[in-house]
Tab-separated table of C-alpha atoms and ligand atoms in Angstrom:
chain	number	residue	atom	x	y	z
H	1	UNK	CA	10.869	29.919	48.507
H	2	UNK	CA	11.469	29.381	44.703
H	3	UNK	CA	9.565	26.445	42.824
H	4	UNK	CA	11.792	23.617	42.330
H	5	UNK	CA	11.724	24.113	38.478
H	6	UNK	CA	13.198	27.549	38.826
H	7	UNK	CA	15.957	26.360	41.087
H	8	UNK	CA	17.031	23.948	38.864
H	9	UNK	CA	17.147	26.313	36.019
H	10	UNK	CA	19.252	28.775	38.115
H	11	UNK	CA	21.535	25.914	38.999
H	12	UNK	CA	21.683	24.758	35.506
H	13	UNK	CA	22.511	28.191	34.414
H	14	UNK	CA	25.187	28.784	37.067
H	15	UNK	CA	26.711	25.323	35.847
H	16	UNK	CA	26.449	26.470	32.415
H	17	UNK	CA	28.430	29.845	32.870
H	18	UNK	CA	31.180	28.152	34.677
H	19	UNK	CA	34.171	27.376	32.888
H	20	UNK	CA	34.959	23.615	31.682
H	21	UNK	CA	37.729	22.303	33.932
H	22	UNK	CA	40.970	21.061	31.873
H	23	UNK	CA	41.649	17.684	32.869
H	24	UNK	CA	44.161	17.765	35.783
H	25	UNK	CA	46.383	14.682	35.223
H	26	UNK	CA	46.921	14.265	38.964
H	27	UNK	CA	43.352	14.423	39.802
H	28	UNK	CA	42.306	12.124	37.165
H	29	UNK	CA	45.625	9.496	38.036
H	30	UNK	CA	44.264	9.195	41.715
H	31	UNK	CA	40.552	8.817	40.398
H	32	UNK	CA	41.574	5.951	37.881
H	33	UNK	CA	43.723	4.648	41.061
H	34	UNK	CA	40.443	4.058	42.838
H	35	UNK	CA	38.621	2.991	40.144
H	36	UNK	CA	41.028	0.693	39.126
H	37	UNK	CA	41.531	-0.750	42.745
H	38	UNK	CA	37.522	-1.203	42.892
H	39	UNK	CA	36.835	-2.819	39.409
H	40	UNK	CA	38.269	-6.300	38.267
H	41	UNK	CA	37.570	-5.369	34.731
H	42	UNK	CA	39.273	-2.101	34.328
H	43	UNK	CA	42.844	-1.146	35.092
H	44	UNK	CA	44.028	2.183	36.557
H	45	UNK	CA	46.244	2.485	33.305
H	46	UNK	CA	43.192	1.756	31.063
H	47	UNK	CA	41.375	4.699	32.781
H	48	UNK	CA	44.279	7.207	32.556
H	49	UNK	CA	44.730	6.795	28.780
H	50	UNK	CA	41.045	7.991	28.520
H	51	UNK	CA	40.959	11.678	27.555
H	52	UNK	CA	38.359	12.791	30.254
H	53	UNK	CA	36.912	16.237	31.344
H	54	UNK	CA	36.517	17.024	34.628
H	55	UNK	CA	33.547	18.924	35.963
H	56	UNK	CA	34.161	21.803	38.241
H	57	UNK	CA	31.699	20.456	40.572
H	58	UNK	CA	32.671	17.624	43.316
H	59	UNK	CA	30.588	15.354	44.739
H	60	UNK	CA	29.391	15.374	48.441
H	61	UNK	CA	32.847	13.262	49.146
H	62	UNK	CA	35.098	15.423	46.872
H	63	UNK	CA	35.140	12.575	44.091
H	64	UNK	CA	35.458	14.018	40.665
H	65	UNK	CA	32.581	13.822	38.044
H	66	UNK	CA	34.294	13.133	34.568
H	67	UNK	CA	33.037	12.579	30.942
H	68	UNK	CA	34.712	12.028	27.625
H	69	UNK	CA	33.238	13.583	24.265
H	70	UNK	CA	34.254	11.420	21.344
H	71	UNK	CA	33.912	11.977	17.762
H	72	UNK	CA	36.388	9.802	16.049
H	73	UNK	CA	36.399	11.095	12.684
H	74	UNK	CA	35.447	14.659	13.929
H	75	UNK	CA	36.626	16.334	10.610
H	76	UNK	CA	34.444	13.952	8.340
H	77	UNK	CA	31.296	13.892	10.738
H	78	UNK	CA	28.399	16.319	9.476
H	79	UNK	CA	27.298	18.650	11.847
H	80	UNK	CA	23.821	16.736	12.109
H	81	UNK	CA	25.820	13.502	13.126
H	82	UNK	CA	23.461	11.878	15.539
H	83	UNK	CA	24.733	12.353	19.249
H	84	UNK	CA	24.701	9.612	22.011
H	85	UNK	CA	25.057	10.031	25.691
H	86	UNK	CA	26.215	6.994	27.454
H	87	UNK	CA	25.781	6.773	31.354
H	88	UNK	CA	27.063	4.095	33.477
H	89	UNK	CA	27.283	3.824	37.485
H	90	UNK	CA	24.396	5.973	38.225
H	91	UNK	CA	23.926	3.291	40.805
H	92	UNK	CA	27.228	2.765	42.665
H	93	UNK	CA	26.868	-0.933	43.708
H	94	UNK	CA	26.269	-1.828	40.147
H	95	UNK	CA	29.750	-2.544	39.077
H	96	UNK	CA	29.530	-4.205	35.888
H	97	UNK	CA	27.587	-1.007	34.363
H	98	UNK	CA	30.825	0.998	34.850
H	99	UNK	CA	32.933	-2.038	33.474
H	100	UNK	CA	30.814	-2.466	30.425
H	101	UNK	CA	31.100	1.574	29.395
H	102	UNK	CA	34.861	1.397	29.740
H	103	UNK	CA	34.671	-1.707	27.446
H	104	UNK	CA	32.384	0.368	24.867
H	105	UNK	CA	35.118	3.193	25.320
H	106	UNK	CA	37.395	0.584	23.731
H	107	UNK	CA	35.351	-0.176	21.062
H	108	UNK	CA	33.888	3.133	20.035
H	109	UNK	CA	36.522	3.907	17.484
H	110	UNK	CA	35.315	0.568	15.314
H	111	UNK	CA	33.245	0.368	12.425
H	112	UNK	CA	29.680	1.196	13.050
H	113	UNK	CA	30.225	3.559	16.115
H	114	UNK	CA	32.298	5.967	14.156
H	115	UNK	CA	29.551	7.858	12.494
H	116	UNK	CA	27.782	9.264	15.905
H	117	UNK	CA	29.108	11.831	18.438
H	118	UNK	CA	29.372	10.373	21.635
H	119	UNK	CA	29.461	11.632	25.167
H	120	UNK	CA	30.667	8.931	27.728
H	121	UNK	CA	30.092	9.336	31.440
H	122	UNK	CA	31.292	6.113	32.824
H	123	UNK	CA	30.496	6.740	36.661
H	124	UNK	CA	27.758	9.038	37.334
H	125	UNK	CA	27.957	8.078	41.139
H	126	UNK	CA	31.386	7.841	42.189
H	127	UNK	CA	30.544	8.508	46.050
H	128	UNK	CA	28.524	5.130	45.907
H	129	UNK	CA	31.205	3.332	43.525
H	130	UNK	CA	34.403	4.257	45.846
H	131	UNK	CA	32.193	3.833	49.053
H	132	UNK	CA	33.252	0.626	51.050
H	133	UNK	CA	31.176	-1.335	50.342
H	134	UNK	CA	29.743	0.464	47.325
H	135	UNK	CA	26.175	1.795	47.644
H	136	UNK	CA	23.336	2.044	45.198
H	137	UNK	CA	22.765	5.585	46.643
H	138	UNK	CA	25.125	8.702	46.759
H	139	UNK	CA	26.725	10.069	49.961
H	140	UNK	CA	23.535	11.627	50.929
H	141	UNK	CA	21.689	8.297	50.690
H	142	UNK	CA	19.593	9.448	47.622
H	143	UNK	CA	18.778	7.534	44.782
H	144	UNK	CA	20.349	9.707	41.531
H	145	UNK	CA	17.681	7.643	39.395
H	146	UNK	CA	14.808	8.946	41.307
H	147	UNK	CA	15.911	12.497	41.750
H	148	UNK	CA	15.715	13.839	38.453
H	149	UNK	CA	13.287	16.902	37.638
H	150	UNK	CA	10.378	15.043	36.264
H	151	UNK	CA	6.818	16.942	36.192
H	152	UNK	CA	5.362	14.417	38.684
H	153	UNK	CA	8.290	14.502	40.957
H	154	UNK	CA	6.310	17.128	43.516
H	155	UNK	CA	3.329	14.989	43.509
H	156	UNK	CA	4.593	11.831	43.264
H	157	UNK	CA	8.132	10.852	44.152
H	158	UNK	CA	8.005	11.196	47.858
H	159	UNK	CA	4.552	9.537	48.127
H	160	UNK	CA	5.715	6.519	45.879
H	161	UNK	CA	8.836	6.247	47.921
H	162	UNK	CA	6.830	5.797	50.909
H	163	UNK	CA	3.811	4.053	50.015
H	164	UNK	CA	5.105	1.906	47.374
H	165	UNK	CA	8.446	0.781	48.503
H	166	UNK	CA	7.925	1.103	52.480
H	167	UNK	CA	10.630	4.056	52.392
H	168	UNK	CA	13.282	1.573	51.081
H	169	UNK	CA	16.558	3.375	51.781
H	170	UNK	CA	17.961	2.140	48.668
H	171	UNK	CA	15.228	4.357	46.645
H	172	UNK	CA	14.948	7.464	48.436
H	173	UNK	CA	14.226	10.087	46.091
H	174	UNK	CA	15.681	12.841	47.983
H	175	UNK	CA	13.816	15.932	49.809
H	176	UNK	CA	13.648	17.610	46.518
H	177	UNK	CA	14.077	16.945	42.862
H	178	UNK	CA	17.471	17.553	41.484
H	179	UNK	CA	18.655	18.059	45.056
H	180	UNK	CA	21.875	16.254	44.266
H	181	UNK	CA	24.887	17.546	42.550
H	182	UNK	CA	25.206	14.163	40.346
H	183	UNK	CA	21.574	14.695	39.374
H	184	UNK	CA	22.124	18.351	38.117
H	185	UNK	CA	25.162	17.593	36.759
H	186	UNK	CA	23.562	14.842	34.467
H	187	UNK	CA	20.585	16.819	33.479
H	188	UNK	CA	23.190	19.495	32.678
H	189	UNK	CA	24.716	17.027	30.218
H	190	UNK	CA	21.221	16.177	28.596
H	191	UNK	CA	20.481	20.025	28.270
H	192	UNK	CA	23.945	20.937	26.746
H	193	UNK	CA	24.926	17.814	24.463
H	194	UNK	CA	21.477	17.598	23.084
H	195	UNK	CA	21.426	13.823	22.629
H	196	UNK	CA	19.257	12.053	20.064
H	197	UNK	CA	19.689	8.559	22.284
H	198	UNK	CA	20.536	8.347	26.045
H	199	UNK	CA	22.142	4.727	27.170
H	200	UNK	CA	21.963	4.262	30.388
H	201	UNK	CA	23.659	1.046	31.826
H	202	UNK	CA	22.331	-0.930	34.902
H	203	UNK	CA	22.294	-4.200	36.711
H	204	UNK	CA	21.424	-6.994	37.580
H	205	UNK	CA	17.951	-7.167	36.301
H	206	UNK	CA	19.107	-9.141	32.849
H	207	UNK	CA	16.808	-7.132	30.601
H	208	UNK	CA	16.192	-4.324	28.190
H	209	UNK	CA	14.072	-1.286	28.934
H	210	UNK	CA	13.209	1.493	26.743
H	211	UNK	CA	11.148	4.775	26.946
H	212	UNK	CA	10.833	6.657	23.720
H	213	UNK	CA	8.640	7.077	20.517
H	214	UNK	CA	11.021	5.333	18.057
H	215	UNK	CA	10.782	1.470	17.344
H	216	UNK	CA	11.710	-0.089	20.481
H	217	UNK	CA	14.699	-2.597	20.689
H	218	UNK	CA	13.596	-5.941	21.181
H	219	UNK	CA	17.042	-7.744	21.967
H	220	UNK	CA	20.749	-6.758	22.575
H	221	UNK	CA	22.488	-10.086	22.840
H	222	UNK	CA	20.950	-12.249	25.211
H	223	UNK	CA	19.273	-9.101	26.800
H	224	UNK	CA	15.395	-8.974	25.778
H	225	UNK	CA	13.001	-6.048	26.034
H	226	UNK	CA	10.997	-5.960	29.105
H	227	UNK	CA	9.302	-2.721	29.408
H	228	UNK	CA	9.117	-1.891	33.227
H	229	UNK	CA	7.418	1.531	33.255
H	230	UNK	CA	8.843	4.643	34.388
H	231	UNK	CA	9.393	5.868	38.029
H	232	UNK	CA	8.930	9.609	39.299
H	233	UNK	CA	12.208	11.046	38.958
H	234	UNK	CA	14.065	8.473	37.064
H	235	UNK	CA	16.097	9.083	33.776
H	236	UNK	CA	13.800	7.242	31.608
H	237	UNK	CA	10.931	9.505	32.964
H	238	UNK	CA	13.268	12.652	32.441
H	239	UNK	CA	14.747	11.906	29.510
H	240	UNK	CA	12.532	9.598	27.538
H	241	UNK	CA	9.063	11.277	28.512
H	242	UNK	CA	9.680	14.686	29.435
H	243	UNK	CA	12.309	15.576	26.976
H	244	UNK	CA	11.369	13.326	24.569
H	245	UNK	CA	14.916	11.915	24.062
H	246	UNK	CA	14.612	8.219	23.945
H	247	UNK	CA	16.228	6.280	26.457
H	248	UNK	CA	17.592	2.731	26.380
H	249	UNK	CA	18.053	1.232	29.777
H	250	UNK	CA	20.572	-1.904	29.782
H	251	UNK	CA	20.113	-4.077	32.862
H	252	UNK	CA	23.321	-6.604	32.855
H	253	UNK	CA	22.485	-9.917	34.179
H	254	UNK	CA	24.875	-9.620	37.366
H	255	UNK	CA	26.153	-6.271	39.122
H	256	UNK	CA	29.594	-7.954	40.063
H	257	UNK	CA	30.356	-10.369	37.298
H	258	UNK	CA	30.818	-9.203	33.731
H	259	UNK	CA	29.240	-11.282	31.228
H	260	UNK	CA	31.142	-13.168	28.741
H	261	UNK	CA	33.072	-11.197	26.233
H	262	UNK	CA	31.219	-12.622	23.334
H	263	UNK	CA	28.004	-11.697	25.091
H	264	UNK	CA	29.530	-8.183	25.635
H	265	UNK	CA	30.220	-8.150	22.138
H	266	UNK	CA	26.920	-9.408	20.951
H	267	UNK	CA	25.119	-6.704	22.848
H	268	UNK	CA	27.208	-4.004	21.419
H	269	UNK	CA	26.585	-5.082	17.766
H	270	UNK	CA	23.018	-5.378	18.394
H	271	UNK	CA	23.041	-2.034	19.830
H	272	UNK	CA	24.901	-0.486	16.957
H	273	UNK	CA	22.396	-2.394	14.481
H	274	UNK	CA	19.263	-0.795	16.329
H	275	UNK	CA	21.090	2.497	16.096
H	276	UNK	CA	21.662	2.462	12.340
H	277	UNK	CA	18.140	1.558	11.692
H	278	UNK	CA	16.616	4.053	13.861
H	279	UNK	CA	19.232	6.875	14.218
H	280	UNK	CA	20.366	6.826	10.442
H	281	UNK	CA	23.901	8.091	9.675
H	282	UNK	CA	23.597	11.619	8.552
H	283	UNK	CA	25.014	12.229	4.922
H	284	UNK	CA	28.116	14.427	5.142
H	285	UNK	CA	28.028	17.805	3.163
H	286	UNK	CA	28.502	17.483	-0.589
H	287	UNK	CA	31.931	16.853	-1.680
H	288	UNK	CA	33.542	16.105	1.710
H	289	UNK	CA	33.332	12.477	1.953
H	290	UNK	CA	33.841	9.737	-0.566
H	291	UNK	CA	34.285	12.270	-3.341
H	292	UNK	CA	37.553	13.519	-4.668
H	293	UNK	CA	38.010	17.152	-3.750
H	294	UNK	CA	41.039	17.850	-5.132
H	295	UNK	CA	41.502	20.876	-6.815
H	296	UNK	CA	41.120	20.600	-10.843
H	297	UNK	CA	44.452	22.054	-12.119
H	298	UNK	CA	44.325	24.895	-14.571
B	301	ZN	ZN1	20.700	0.499	38.652
Protein backbone atom coordinates (compact mmCIF):
# COMPACT_ATOMS: atom_id res chain seq x y z
CA UNK A 1 0.00 0.00 0.00
CA UNK A 2 1.23 3.48 -0.78
CA UNK A 3 2.34 5.65 2.11
CA UNK A 4 -0.21 8.28 2.92
CA UNK A 5 1.84 11.21 1.67
CA UNK A 6 2.16 9.57 -1.75
CA UNK A 7 -1.57 8.87 -1.86
CA UNK A 8 -2.26 12.52 -1.06
CA UNK A 9 0.08 13.70 -3.78
CA UNK A 10 -1.61 11.45 -6.32
CA UNK A 11 -5.01 12.65 -5.24
CA UNK A 12 -3.83 16.27 -5.37
CA UNK A 13 -2.42 15.72 -8.86
CA UNK A 14 -5.67 14.21 -10.10
CA UNK A 15 -7.59 17.19 -8.72
CA UNK A 16 -5.10 19.57 -10.30
CA UNK A 17 -5.61 17.95 -13.70
CA UNK A 18 -9.36 18.07 -13.44
CA UNK A 19 -10.95 20.98 -15.30
CA UNK A 20 -12.39 23.72 -13.13
CA UNK A 21 -16.13 23.45 -13.15
CA UNK A 22 -18.09 26.38 -14.47
CA UNK A 23 -20.61 27.65 -11.96
CA UNK A 24 -23.97 26.08 -12.70
CA UNK A 25 -26.64 28.57 -11.68
CA UNK A 26 -29.18 25.78 -11.07
CA UNK A 27 -26.85 23.86 -8.78
CA UNK A 28 -25.69 27.00 -7.02
CA UNK A 29 -29.29 28.17 -6.70
CA UNK A 30 -30.40 25.10 -4.78
CA UNK A 31 -27.20 25.16 -2.71
CA UNK A 32 -27.99 28.78 -1.80
CA UNK A 33 -31.59 27.85 -0.97
CA UNK A 34 -30.29 25.26 1.49
CA UNK A 35 -27.89 27.78 2.95
CA UNK A 36 -30.53 30.48 3.26
CA UNK A 37 -32.89 28.15 5.09
CA UNK A 38 -30.13 27.06 7.48
CA UNK A 39 -28.71 30.49 8.42
CA UNK A 40 -30.60 33.43 9.89
CA UNK A 41 -27.94 35.91 8.78
CA UNK A 42 -27.53 34.92 5.13
CA UNK A 43 -30.38 34.93 2.63
CA UNK A 44 -30.50 32.68 -0.41
CA UNK A 45 -30.47 35.84 -2.57
CA UNK A 46 -27.32 37.17 -0.85
CA UNK A 47 -25.70 33.82 -1.62
CA UNK A 48 -26.86 33.71 -5.25
CA UNK A 49 -25.25 37.03 -6.16
CA UNK A 50 -21.83 35.66 -5.22
CA UNK A 51 -19.81 34.58 -8.21
CA UNK A 52 -18.95 31.17 -6.77
CA UNK A 53 -16.87 28.58 -8.56
CA UNK A 54 -18.03 25.01 -8.00
CA UNK A 55 -15.46 22.26 -7.52
CA UNK A 56 -15.78 19.09 -9.57
CA UNK A 57 -15.67 17.06 -6.39
CA UNK A 58 -18.83 16.42 -4.41
CA UNK A 59 -19.05 15.62 -0.74
CA UNK A 60 -20.21 12.22 0.52
CA UNK A 61 -23.80 13.49 0.58
CA UNK A 62 -23.41 15.03 -2.86
CA UNK A 63 -23.16 18.64 -1.70
CA UNK A 64 -21.22 21.27 -3.61
CA UNK A 65 -17.86 22.63 -2.53
CA UNK A 66 -17.67 26.26 -3.60
CA UNK A 67 -15.20 29.09 -3.48
CA UNK A 68 -14.84 32.60 -4.79
CA UNK A 69 -11.69 34.38 -5.97
CA UNK A 70 -11.79 38.13 -5.48
CA UNK A 71 -9.37 40.72 -6.74
CA UNK A 72 -11.35 43.93 -6.68
CA UNK A 73 -8.95 46.06 -8.71
CA UNK A 74 -7.49 43.14 -10.61
CA UNK A 75 -5.96 45.26 -13.37
CA UNK A 76 -4.26 47.52 -10.83
CA UNK A 77 -3.06 44.83 -8.43
CA UNK A 78 0.61 43.96 -8.84
CA UNK A 79 1.39 40.29 -9.52
CA UNK A 80 2.91 39.94 -6.06
CA UNK A 81 -0.13 41.32 -4.22
CA UNK A 82 -0.55 39.31 -1.03
CA UNK A 83 -2.98 36.42 -1.12
CA UNK A 84 -5.45 35.65 1.62
CA UNK A 85 -7.32 32.35 1.94
CA UNK A 86 -10.45 32.55 4.11
CA UNK A 87 -12.14 29.37 5.33
CA UNK A 88 -15.48 29.21 7.12
CA UNK A 89 -17.59 26.32 8.30
CA UNK A 90 -14.92 23.64 8.55
CA UNK A 91 -17.00 22.53 11.54
CA UNK A 92 -20.57 22.30 10.31
CA UNK A 93 -22.27 23.20 13.59
CA UNK A 94 -20.43 26.53 13.88
CA UNK A 95 -23.05 28.45 11.93
CA UNK A 96 -21.71 31.91 12.78
CA UNK A 97 -18.39 31.11 11.11
CA UNK A 98 -20.21 30.76 7.77
CA UNK A 99 -22.31 33.90 8.36
CA UNK A 100 -19.18 35.86 9.26
CA UNK A 101 -17.44 34.86 6.04
CA UNK A 102 -20.51 35.96 4.06
CA UNK A 103 -20.39 39.29 5.91
CA UNK A 104 -16.76 39.67 4.87
CA UNK A 105 -17.70 38.90 1.26
CA UNK A 106 -19.85 42.04 1.38
CA UNK A 107 -16.95 44.12 2.77
CA UNK A 108 -14.06 42.92 0.61
CA UNK A 109 -14.63 45.63 -1.99
CA UNK A 110 -14.09 48.33 0.63
CA UNK A 111 -11.00 50.33 1.40
CA UNK A 112 -8.24 48.38 3.09
CA UNK A 113 -9.22 45.03 1.61
CA UNK A 114 -8.97 45.81 -2.09
CA UNK A 115 -5.17 45.62 -2.13
CA UNK A 116 -5.21 41.86 -1.55
CA UNK A 117 -6.16 38.84 -3.60
CA UNK A 118 -8.73 36.78 -1.75
CA UNK A 119 -9.88 33.19 -2.08
CA UNK A 120 -12.98 32.71 0.03
CA UNK A 121 -14.44 29.33 1.01
CA UNK A 122 -17.53 30.07 3.08
CA UNK A 123 -18.61 26.47 3.77
CA UNK A 124 -15.79 23.94 4.00
CA UNK A 125 -18.05 21.24 5.45
CA UNK A 126 -21.46 21.52 3.75
CA UNK A 127 -22.51 18.00 4.81
CA UNK A 128 -22.07 19.04 8.44
CA UNK A 129 -23.80 22.42 7.96
CA UNK A 130 -26.79 21.01 6.07
CA UNK A 131 -27.29 18.02 8.39
CA UNK A 132 -30.31 18.20 10.72
CA UNK A 133 -29.17 19.06 13.26
CA UNK A 134 -25.88 20.42 11.94
CA UNK A 135 -22.78 18.49 12.95
CA UNK A 136 -19.19 19.42 13.66
CA UNK A 137 -17.96 16.40 11.68
CA UNK A 138 -18.61 15.53 8.04
CA UNK A 139 -20.95 12.80 6.75
CA UNK A 140 -18.35 10.13 7.54
CA UNK A 141 -18.11 11.30 11.13
CA UNK A 142 -14.63 12.78 10.60
CA UNK A 143 -13.40 16.08 12.05
CA UNK A 144 -11.90 17.74 8.97
CA UNK A 145 -9.76 19.91 11.21
CA UNK A 146 -7.96 16.77 12.48
CA UNK A 147 -7.63 15.13 9.06
CA UNK A 148 -5.00 17.31 7.35
CA UNK A 149 -1.75 15.72 6.19
CA UNK A 150 0.57 16.92 8.97
CA UNK A 151 3.95 15.23 9.51
CA UNK A 152 2.83 14.00 12.95
CA UNK A 153 -0.48 12.54 11.76
CA UNK A 154 0.62 8.88 11.35
CA UNK A 155 2.33 8.83 14.71
CA UNK A 156 0.00 10.95 16.83
CA UNK A 157 -3.44 11.69 15.41
CA UNK A 158 -5.27 8.51 16.36
CA UNK A 159 -3.46 7.97 19.66
CA UNK A 160 -4.16 11.60 20.62
CA UNK A 161 -7.82 11.03 19.77
CA UNK A 162 -8.19 7.83 21.77
CA UNK A 163 -6.04 8.77 24.76
CA UNK A 164 -6.54 12.52 25.12
CA UNK A 165 -10.15 12.91 23.98
CA UNK A 166 -11.50 9.48 25.01
CA UNK A 167 -12.34 8.82 21.34
CA UNK A 168 -14.68 11.82 21.31
CA UNK A 169 -16.77 11.27 18.13
CA UNK A 170 -16.69 15.03 17.51
CA UNK A 171 -12.91 14.90 17.15
CA UNK A 172 -12.41 11.75 15.11
CA UNK A 173 -9.36 12.34 12.88
CA UNK A 174 -10.38 9.65 10.38
CA UNK A 175 -8.65 6.40 9.52
CA UNK A 176 -5.95 8.09 7.47
CA UNK A 177 -4.72 11.62 6.91
CA UNK A 178 -6.64 13.39 4.13
CA UNK A 179 -9.09 10.50 3.91
CA UNK A 180 -11.92 13.02 3.37
CA UNK A 181 -12.81 14.80 0.16
CA UNK A 182 -13.24 18.09 2.03
CA UNK A 183 -9.73 17.84 3.48
CA UNK A 184 -8.17 16.98 0.12
CA UNK A 185 -9.97 19.86 -1.54
CA UNK A 186 -8.89 22.36 1.15
CA UNK A 187 -5.28 21.16 0.93
CA UNK A 188 -5.49 21.62 -2.81
CA UNK A 189 -6.59 25.24 -2.33
CA UNK A 190 -3.53 25.86 -0.14
CA UNK A 191 -1.25 24.18 -2.72
CA UNK A 192 -2.66 25.98 -5.74
CA UNK A 193 -3.57 29.42 -4.40
CA UNK A 194 -0.27 29.84 -2.49
CA UNK A 195 -1.76 32.08 0.19
CA UNK A 196 0.41 34.40 2.28
CA UNK A 197 -2.12 34.05 5.09
CA UNK A 198 -4.91 31.62 5.97
CA UNK A 199 -7.80 32.86 8.09
CA UNK A 200 -9.96 30.09 9.49
CA UNK A 201 -13.18 31.07 11.23
CA UNK A 202 -14.63 28.95 14.06
CA UNK A 203 -16.81 29.27 17.17
CA UNK A 204 -17.50 29.32 20.14
CA UNK A 205 -14.29 29.73 22.15
CA UNK A 206 -14.22 33.53 21.96
CA UNK A 207 -10.55 34.01 21.22
CA UNK A 208 -7.91 34.53 18.60
CA UNK A 209 -5.29 31.88 17.88
CA UNK A 210 -2.26 32.13 15.65
CA UNK A 211 0.28 29.77 14.12
CA UNK A 212 3.05 31.43 12.14
CA UNK A 213 6.32 33.31 12.27
CA UNK A 214 5.06 36.87 11.72
CA UNK A 215 4.27 39.00 14.78
CA UNK A 216 1.15 37.62 16.37
CA UNK A 217 -2.11 39.54 16.38
CA UNK A 218 -3.11 40.43 19.91
CA UNK A 219 -6.65 41.65 19.47
CA UNK A 220 -9.37 41.69 16.77
CA UNK A 221 -12.34 43.61 18.14
CA UNK A 222 -13.31 41.88 21.38
CA UNK A 223 -11.32 38.74 20.57
CA UNK A 224 -8.02 38.46 22.43
CA UNK A 225 -5.07 36.27 21.54
CA UNK A 226 -5.01 33.00 23.46
CA UNK A 227 -2.69 30.54 21.78
CA UNK A 228 -4.06 27.04 22.18
CA UNK A 229 -1.28 25.13 20.45
CA UNK A 230 -1.79 22.80 17.53
CA UNK A 231 -3.29 19.33 17.14
CA UNK A 232 -2.25 16.50 14.84
CA UNK A 233 -4.09 17.00 11.57
CA UNK A 234 -5.31 20.55 12.23
CA UNK A 235 -5.20 23.41 9.73
CA UNK A 236 -2.95 25.41 12.09
CA UNK A 237 -0.52 22.51 12.16
CA UNK A 238 -0.75 21.78 8.41
CA UNK A 239 -0.49 25.33 7.11
CA UNK A 240 1.10 27.30 9.97
CA UNK A 241 3.82 24.82 10.95
CA UNK A 242 4.25 22.36 8.07
CA UNK A 243 3.69 24.69 5.10
CA UNK A 244 4.97 27.78 6.91
CA UNK A 245 1.92 29.77 5.84
CA UNK A 246 0.61 31.75 8.83
CA UNK A 247 -2.82 30.78 10.09
CA UNK A 248 -5.10 33.04 12.09
CA UNK A 249 -7.89 31.14 13.80
CA UNK A 250 -10.84 33.27 14.78
CA UNK A 251 -13.06 31.70 17.43
CA UNK A 252 -16.31 33.65 17.60
CA UNK A 253 -18.06 33.83 20.98
CA UNK A 254 -21.17 31.88 19.97
CA UNK A 255 -21.82 29.19 17.35
CA UNK A 256 -25.42 30.22 16.60
CA UNK A 257 -25.73 33.92 17.55
CA UNK A 258 -23.74 36.46 15.59
CA UNK A 259 -21.77 39.19 17.38
CA UNK A 260 -23.28 42.66 17.05
CA UNK A 261 -22.62 44.42 13.77
CA UNK A 262 -20.29 46.88 15.51
CA UNK A 263 -18.31 43.98 17.02
CA UNK A 264 -18.11 42.30 13.62
CA UNK A 265 -16.88 45.55 12.11
CA UNK A 266 -14.27 46.11 14.84
CA UNK A 267 -12.95 42.59 14.29
CA UNK A 268 -12.71 43.15 10.55
CA UNK A 269 -10.98 46.54 10.88
CA UNK A 270 -8.42 45.20 13.37
CA UNK A 271 -7.76 42.24 11.10
CA UNK A 272 -7.11 44.49 8.10
CA UNK A 273 -4.87 46.71 10.20
CA UNK A 274 -2.81 43.67 11.27
CA UNK A 275 -2.62 42.54 7.65
CA UNK A 276 -1.42 45.93 6.46
CA UNK A 277 1.31 45.94 9.11
CA UNK A 278 2.48 42.39 8.47
CA UNK A 279 1.54 41.75 4.84
CA UNK A 280 2.45 45.10 3.35
CA UNK A 281 0.61 46.11 0.25
CA UNK A 282 2.84 45.48 -2.73
CA UNK A 283 3.79 48.47 -4.81
CA UNK A 284 2.39 48.38 -8.34
CA UNK A 285 4.72 48.12 -11.28
CA UNK A 286 6.15 51.54 -12.05
CA UNK A 287 3.77 53.70 -14.05
CA UNK A 288 0.65 51.62 -13.54
CA UNK A 289 -0.87 53.30 -10.54
CA UNK A 290 -0.99 56.87 -9.36
CA UNK A 291 1.02 58.07 -12.30
CA UNK A 292 -0.39 59.57 -15.45
CA UNK A 293 0.61 57.19 -18.19
CA UNK A 294 -1.16 59.00 -20.98
CA UNK A 295 0.98 59.02 -24.08
CA UNK A 296 2.98 62.22 -24.52
CA UNK A 297 1.74 64.05 -27.63
CA UNK A 298 4.22 64.18 -30.48
ZN1 LIG B 1 -14.36 24.81 14.98
